[in-house]
Every structure is written in structure tokens, then in C-alpha cells.
CSV table of N, CA and C in Angstrom, one decimal:
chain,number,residue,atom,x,y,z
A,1,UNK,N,-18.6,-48.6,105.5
A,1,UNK,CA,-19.1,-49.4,106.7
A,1,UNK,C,-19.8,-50.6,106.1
A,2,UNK,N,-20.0,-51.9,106.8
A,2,UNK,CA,-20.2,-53.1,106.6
A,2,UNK,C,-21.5,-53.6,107.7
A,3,UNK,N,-22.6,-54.1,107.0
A,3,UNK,CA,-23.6,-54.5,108.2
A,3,UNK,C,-23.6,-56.3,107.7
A,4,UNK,N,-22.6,-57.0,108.4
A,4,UNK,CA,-22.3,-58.0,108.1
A,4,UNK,C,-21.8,-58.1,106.8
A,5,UNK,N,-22.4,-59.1,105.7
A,5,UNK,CA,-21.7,-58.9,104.6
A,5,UNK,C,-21.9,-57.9,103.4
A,6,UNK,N,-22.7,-56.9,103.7
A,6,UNK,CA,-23.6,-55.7,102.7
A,6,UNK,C,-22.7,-54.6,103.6
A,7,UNK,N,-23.1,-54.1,101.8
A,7,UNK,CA,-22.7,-52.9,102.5
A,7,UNK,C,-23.5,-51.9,102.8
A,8,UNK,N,-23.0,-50.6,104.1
A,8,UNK,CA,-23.9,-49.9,104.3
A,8,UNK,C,-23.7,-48.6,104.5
A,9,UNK,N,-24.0,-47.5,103.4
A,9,UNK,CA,-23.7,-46.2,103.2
A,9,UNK,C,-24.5,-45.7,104.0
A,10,UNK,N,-23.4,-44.8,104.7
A,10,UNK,CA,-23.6,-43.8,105.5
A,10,UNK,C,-23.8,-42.3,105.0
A,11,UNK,N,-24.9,-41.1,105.4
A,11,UNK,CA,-25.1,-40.2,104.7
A,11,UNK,C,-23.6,-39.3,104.7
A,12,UNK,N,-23.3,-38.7,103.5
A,12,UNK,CA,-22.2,-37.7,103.8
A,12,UNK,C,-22.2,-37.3,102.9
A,13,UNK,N,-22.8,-35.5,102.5
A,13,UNK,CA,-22.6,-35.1,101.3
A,13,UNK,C,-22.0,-34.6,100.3
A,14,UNK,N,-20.7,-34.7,101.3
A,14,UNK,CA,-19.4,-34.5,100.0
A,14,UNK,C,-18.9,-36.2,99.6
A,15,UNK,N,-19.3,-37.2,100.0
A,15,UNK,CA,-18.4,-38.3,100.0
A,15,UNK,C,-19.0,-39.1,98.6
A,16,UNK,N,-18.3,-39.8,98.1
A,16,UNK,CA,-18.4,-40.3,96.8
A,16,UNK,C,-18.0,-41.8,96.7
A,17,UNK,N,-19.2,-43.0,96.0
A,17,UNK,CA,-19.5,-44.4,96.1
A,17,UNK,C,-19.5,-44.5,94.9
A,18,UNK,N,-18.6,-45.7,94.6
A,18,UNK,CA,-18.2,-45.9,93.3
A,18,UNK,C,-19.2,-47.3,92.7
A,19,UNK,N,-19.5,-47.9,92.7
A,19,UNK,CA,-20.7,-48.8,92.5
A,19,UNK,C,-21.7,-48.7,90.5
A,20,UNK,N,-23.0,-49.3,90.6
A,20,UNK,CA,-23.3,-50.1,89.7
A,20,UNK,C,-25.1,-49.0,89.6
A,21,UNK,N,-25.8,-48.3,88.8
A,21,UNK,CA,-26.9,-48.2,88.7
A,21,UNK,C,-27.7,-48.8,88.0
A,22,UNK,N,-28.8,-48.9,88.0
A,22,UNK,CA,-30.3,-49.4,87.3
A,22,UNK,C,-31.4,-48.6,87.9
A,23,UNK,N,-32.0,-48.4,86.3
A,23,UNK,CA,-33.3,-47.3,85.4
A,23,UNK,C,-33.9,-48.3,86.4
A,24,UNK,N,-35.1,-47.7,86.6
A,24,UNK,CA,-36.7,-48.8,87.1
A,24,UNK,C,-37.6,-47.9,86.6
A,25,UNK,N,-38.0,-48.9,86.1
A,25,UNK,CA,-39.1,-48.2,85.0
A,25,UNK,C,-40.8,-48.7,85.4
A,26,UNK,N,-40.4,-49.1,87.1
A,26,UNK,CA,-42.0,-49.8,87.0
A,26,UNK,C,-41.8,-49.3,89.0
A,27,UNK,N,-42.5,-48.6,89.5
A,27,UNK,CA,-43.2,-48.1,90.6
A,27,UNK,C,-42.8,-49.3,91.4
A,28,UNK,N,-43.8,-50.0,91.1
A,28,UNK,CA,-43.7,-51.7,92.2
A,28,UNK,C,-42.4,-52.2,92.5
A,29,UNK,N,-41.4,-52.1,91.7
A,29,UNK,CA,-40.0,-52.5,91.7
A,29,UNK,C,-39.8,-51.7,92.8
A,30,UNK,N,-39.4,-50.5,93.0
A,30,UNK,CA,-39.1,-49.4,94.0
A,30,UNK,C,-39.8,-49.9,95.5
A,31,UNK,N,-41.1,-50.9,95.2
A,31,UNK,CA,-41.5,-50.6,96.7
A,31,UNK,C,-41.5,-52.0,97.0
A,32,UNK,N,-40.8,-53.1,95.8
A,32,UNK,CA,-40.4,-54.1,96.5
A,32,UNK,C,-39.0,-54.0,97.2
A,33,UNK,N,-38.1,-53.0,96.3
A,33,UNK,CA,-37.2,-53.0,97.1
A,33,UNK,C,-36.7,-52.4,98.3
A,34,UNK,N,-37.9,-51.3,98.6
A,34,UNK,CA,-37.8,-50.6,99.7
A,34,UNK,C,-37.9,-51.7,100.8
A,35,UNK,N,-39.2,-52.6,100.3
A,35,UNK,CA,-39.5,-53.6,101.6
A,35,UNK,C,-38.3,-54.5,101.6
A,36,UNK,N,-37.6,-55.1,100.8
A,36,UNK,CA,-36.7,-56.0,100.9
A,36,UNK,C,-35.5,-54.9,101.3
A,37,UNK,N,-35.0,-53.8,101.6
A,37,UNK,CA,-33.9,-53.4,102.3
A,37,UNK,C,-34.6,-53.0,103.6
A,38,UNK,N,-35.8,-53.2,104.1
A,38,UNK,CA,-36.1,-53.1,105.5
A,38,UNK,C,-36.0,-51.7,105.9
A,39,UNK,N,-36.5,-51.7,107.1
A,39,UNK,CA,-36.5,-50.1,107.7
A,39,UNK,C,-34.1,-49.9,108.3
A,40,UNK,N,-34.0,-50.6,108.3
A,40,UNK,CA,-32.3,-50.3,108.2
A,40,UNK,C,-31.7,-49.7,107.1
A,41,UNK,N,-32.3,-49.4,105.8
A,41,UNK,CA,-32.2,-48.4,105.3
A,41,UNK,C,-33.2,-47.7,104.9
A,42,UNK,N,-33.1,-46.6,104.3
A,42,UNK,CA,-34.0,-45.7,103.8
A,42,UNK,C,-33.1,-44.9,102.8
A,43,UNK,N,-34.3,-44.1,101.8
A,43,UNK,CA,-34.0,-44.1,100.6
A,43,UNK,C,-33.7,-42.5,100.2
A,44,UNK,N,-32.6,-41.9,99.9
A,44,UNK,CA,-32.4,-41.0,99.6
A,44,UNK,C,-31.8,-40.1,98.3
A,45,UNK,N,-32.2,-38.8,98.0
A,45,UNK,CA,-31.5,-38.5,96.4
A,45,UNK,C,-30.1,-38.0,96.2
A,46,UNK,N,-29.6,-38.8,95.1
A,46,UNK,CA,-28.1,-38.3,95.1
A,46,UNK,C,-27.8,-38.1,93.3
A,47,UNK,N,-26.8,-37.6,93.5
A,47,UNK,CA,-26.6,-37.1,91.9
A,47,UNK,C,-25.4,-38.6,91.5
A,48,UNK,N,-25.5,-39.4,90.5
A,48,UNK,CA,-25.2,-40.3,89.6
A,48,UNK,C,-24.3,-39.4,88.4
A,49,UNK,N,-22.9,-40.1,88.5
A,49,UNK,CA,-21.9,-39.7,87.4
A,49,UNK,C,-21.6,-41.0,86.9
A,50,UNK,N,-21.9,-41.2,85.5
A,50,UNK,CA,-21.5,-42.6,85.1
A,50,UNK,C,-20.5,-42.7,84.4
A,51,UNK,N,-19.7,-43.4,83.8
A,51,UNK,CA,-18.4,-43.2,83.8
A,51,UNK,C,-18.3,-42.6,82.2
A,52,UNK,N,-19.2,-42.2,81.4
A,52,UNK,CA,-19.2,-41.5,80.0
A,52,UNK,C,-19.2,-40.3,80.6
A,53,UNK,N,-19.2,-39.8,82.2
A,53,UNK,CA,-19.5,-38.6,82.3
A,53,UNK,C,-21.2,-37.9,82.2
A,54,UNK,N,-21.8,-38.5,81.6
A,54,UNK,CA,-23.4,-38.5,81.9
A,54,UNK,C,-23.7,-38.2,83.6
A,55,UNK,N,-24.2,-37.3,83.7
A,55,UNK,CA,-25.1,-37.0,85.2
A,55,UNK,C,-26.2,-36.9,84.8
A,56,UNK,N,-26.6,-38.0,86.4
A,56,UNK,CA,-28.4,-38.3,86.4
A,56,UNK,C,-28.8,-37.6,87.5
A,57,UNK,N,-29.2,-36.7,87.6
A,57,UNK,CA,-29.8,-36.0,88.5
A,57,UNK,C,-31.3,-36.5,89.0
A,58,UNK,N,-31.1,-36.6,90.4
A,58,UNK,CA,-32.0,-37.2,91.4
A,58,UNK,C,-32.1,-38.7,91.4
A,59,UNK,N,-31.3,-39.2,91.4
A,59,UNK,CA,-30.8,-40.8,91.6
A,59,UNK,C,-31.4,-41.3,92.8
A,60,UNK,N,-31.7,-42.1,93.5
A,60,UNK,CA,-32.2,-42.6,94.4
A,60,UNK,C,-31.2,-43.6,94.6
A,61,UNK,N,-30.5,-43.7,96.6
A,61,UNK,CA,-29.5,-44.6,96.8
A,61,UNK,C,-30.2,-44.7,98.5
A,62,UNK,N,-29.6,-46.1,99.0
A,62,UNK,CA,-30.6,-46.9,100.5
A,62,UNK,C,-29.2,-46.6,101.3
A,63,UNK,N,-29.1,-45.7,102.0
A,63,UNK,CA,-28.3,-45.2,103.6
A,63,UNK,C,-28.7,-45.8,104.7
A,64,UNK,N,-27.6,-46.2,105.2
A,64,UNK,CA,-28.2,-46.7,106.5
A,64,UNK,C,-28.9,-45.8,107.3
A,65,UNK,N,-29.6,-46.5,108.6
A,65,UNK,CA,-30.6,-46.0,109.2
A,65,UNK,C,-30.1,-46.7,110.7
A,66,UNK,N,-29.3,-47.4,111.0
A,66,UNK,CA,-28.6,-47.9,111.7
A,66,UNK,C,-27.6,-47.1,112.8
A,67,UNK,N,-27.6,-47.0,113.9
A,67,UNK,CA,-26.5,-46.8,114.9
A,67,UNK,C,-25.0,-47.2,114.0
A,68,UNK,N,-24.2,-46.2,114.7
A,68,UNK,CA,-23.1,-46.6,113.9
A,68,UNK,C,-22.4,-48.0,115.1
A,69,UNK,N,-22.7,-48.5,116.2
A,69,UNK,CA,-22.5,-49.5,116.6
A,69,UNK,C,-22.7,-51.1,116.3
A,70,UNK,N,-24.1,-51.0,115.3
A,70,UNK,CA,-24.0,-52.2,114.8
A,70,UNK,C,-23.8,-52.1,113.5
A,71,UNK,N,-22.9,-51.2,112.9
A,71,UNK,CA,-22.1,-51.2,111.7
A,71,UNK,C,-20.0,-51.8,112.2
A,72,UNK,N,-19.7,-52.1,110.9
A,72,UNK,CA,-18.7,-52.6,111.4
A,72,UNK,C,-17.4,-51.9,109.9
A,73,UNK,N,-16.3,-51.7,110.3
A,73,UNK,CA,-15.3,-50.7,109.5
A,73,UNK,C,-15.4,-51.9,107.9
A,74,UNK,N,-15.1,-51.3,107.0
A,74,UNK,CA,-14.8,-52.6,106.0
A,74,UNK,C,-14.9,-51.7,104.7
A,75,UNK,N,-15.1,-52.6,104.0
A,75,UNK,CA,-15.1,-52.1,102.4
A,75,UNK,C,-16.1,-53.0,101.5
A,76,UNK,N,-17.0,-53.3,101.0
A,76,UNK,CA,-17.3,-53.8,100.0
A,76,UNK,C,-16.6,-54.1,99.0
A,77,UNK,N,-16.8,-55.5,98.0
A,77,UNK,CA,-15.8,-55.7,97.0
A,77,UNK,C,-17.2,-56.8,96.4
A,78,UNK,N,-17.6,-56.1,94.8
A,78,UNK,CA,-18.7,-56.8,94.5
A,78,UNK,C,-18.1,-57.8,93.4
A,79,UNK,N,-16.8,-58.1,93.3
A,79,UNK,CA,-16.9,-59.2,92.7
A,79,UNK,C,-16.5,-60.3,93.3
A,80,UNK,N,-16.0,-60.3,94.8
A,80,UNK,CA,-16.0,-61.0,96.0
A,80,UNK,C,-17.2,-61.6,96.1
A,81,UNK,N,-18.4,-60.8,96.2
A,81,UNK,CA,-19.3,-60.9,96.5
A,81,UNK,C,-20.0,-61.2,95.2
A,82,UNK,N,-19.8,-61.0,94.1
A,82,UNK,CA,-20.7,-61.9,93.6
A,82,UNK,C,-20.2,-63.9,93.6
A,83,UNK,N,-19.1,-63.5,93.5
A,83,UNK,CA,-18.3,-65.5,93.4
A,83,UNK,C,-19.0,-65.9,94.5
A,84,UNK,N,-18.8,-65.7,95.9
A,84,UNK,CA,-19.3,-65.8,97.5
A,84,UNK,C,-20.9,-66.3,97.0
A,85,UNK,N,-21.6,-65.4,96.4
A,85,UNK,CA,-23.1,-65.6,96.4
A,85,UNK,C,-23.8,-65.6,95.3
A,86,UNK,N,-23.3,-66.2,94.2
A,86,UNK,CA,-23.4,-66.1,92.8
A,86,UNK,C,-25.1,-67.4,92.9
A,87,UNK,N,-24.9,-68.1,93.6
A,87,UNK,CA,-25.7,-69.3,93.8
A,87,UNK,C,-26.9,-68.1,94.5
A,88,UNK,N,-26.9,-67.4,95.2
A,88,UNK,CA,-28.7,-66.4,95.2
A,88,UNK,C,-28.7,-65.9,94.2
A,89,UNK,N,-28.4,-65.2,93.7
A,89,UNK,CA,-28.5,-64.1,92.9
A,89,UNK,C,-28.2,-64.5,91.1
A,90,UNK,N,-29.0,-64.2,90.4
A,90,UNK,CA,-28.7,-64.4,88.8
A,90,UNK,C,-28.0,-63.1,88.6
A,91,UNK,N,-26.8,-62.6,88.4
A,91,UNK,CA,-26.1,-61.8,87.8
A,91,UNK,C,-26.1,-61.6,86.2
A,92,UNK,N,-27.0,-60.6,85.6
A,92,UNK,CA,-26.9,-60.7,84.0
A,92,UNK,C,-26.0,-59.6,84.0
A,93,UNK,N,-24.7,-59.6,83.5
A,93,UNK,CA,-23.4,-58.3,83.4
A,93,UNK,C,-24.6,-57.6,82.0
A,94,UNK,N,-25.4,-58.0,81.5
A,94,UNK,CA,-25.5,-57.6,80.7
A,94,UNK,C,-26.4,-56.1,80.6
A,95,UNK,N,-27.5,-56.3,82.3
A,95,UNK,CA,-28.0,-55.9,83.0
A,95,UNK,C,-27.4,-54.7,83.3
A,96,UNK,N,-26.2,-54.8,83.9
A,96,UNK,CA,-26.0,-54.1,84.7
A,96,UNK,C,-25.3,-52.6,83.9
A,97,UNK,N,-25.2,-51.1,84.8
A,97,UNK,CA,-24.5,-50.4,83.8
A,97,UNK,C,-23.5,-49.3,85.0
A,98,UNK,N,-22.2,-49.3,84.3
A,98,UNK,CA,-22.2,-48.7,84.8
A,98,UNK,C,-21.7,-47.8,85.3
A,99,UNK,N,-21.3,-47.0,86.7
A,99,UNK,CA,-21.5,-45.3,87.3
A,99,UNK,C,-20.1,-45.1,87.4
């Protein structure tokens, strides 16, 4: 599901998101980014399989919190989205790791 151009995970405990993780190693980080995804999501625990096969048990991921009416059908594609919005965001690949 798509809330305009983001995407927006819906709870479902058998269902499985293929996507990008990052460690935070500093408190503050977590509650800036609670405030920056707004009360439209909220934050819940999921188990992380990264692609060496490593499981992280109690991973933290932002579900919507939204009606499914102002969600809209779609897919996310983050290297769409990073070309699209490369100009916000500093992308370090170097940063990133991943699941």
C-alpha cells in the first residue's frame, strides 16, 4: 500500500518486506524519527533476516496507523525513489545494509 509517494506497511504477521535496515545506536535518533513519521505510523517489533541469513530479533518497523481509505494499491521501488528525490535526501550506499 502507498500513502502518496511512501510507502505504507500494513500489519500482517505472516507477510514479509523486503527493504534496507539500520543499527541506532543513540535513543534520540528513534524519537526523532518517531516524530518525523507522525502519528500515521507507529512503531512495532518484527524479526529482520538479512540476506547472510543473520536474524535480528526484535527489530523495530513504522505500520501504518491509517484507514485503509486514504491508503492507495501500489508498490514501492526505492531506486525510483531515490533518482525522484535524490536532491532531499543524502544517500550514503555505504550506510546502508542490507535485509
Amino acid at each position: 500500500m502507498m500513502m502518496g509517494p511512501f510507502p505504507a506497511l500494513i500489519p500482517d504477521e505472516d507477510s514479509k518486506v523486503k527493504g534496507m535496515c539500520w543499527k541506532c545506536e543513540e535513543p534520540r535518533h528513534v524519537a526523532n524519527l518517531r516524530r518525523y513519521e507522525t502519528k500515521s505510523y507507529r512503531m512495532e517489533y518484527c524479526e529482520i533476516i538479512k540476506e547472510d541469513g543473520k536474524i535480528i530479533e526484535n527489530g523495530r518497523v513504522f505500520v501504518s496507523t491509517l484507514d485503509m481509505d486514504y491508503l492507495d494499491e501500489g508498490a514501492f521501488d526505492l531506486d525510483e525513489f531515490k533518482r525522484e528525490c535524490d536532491y532531499m535526501f543524502d544517500f550514503d550506499e555505504e550506510e546502508e545494509e542490507d535485509c
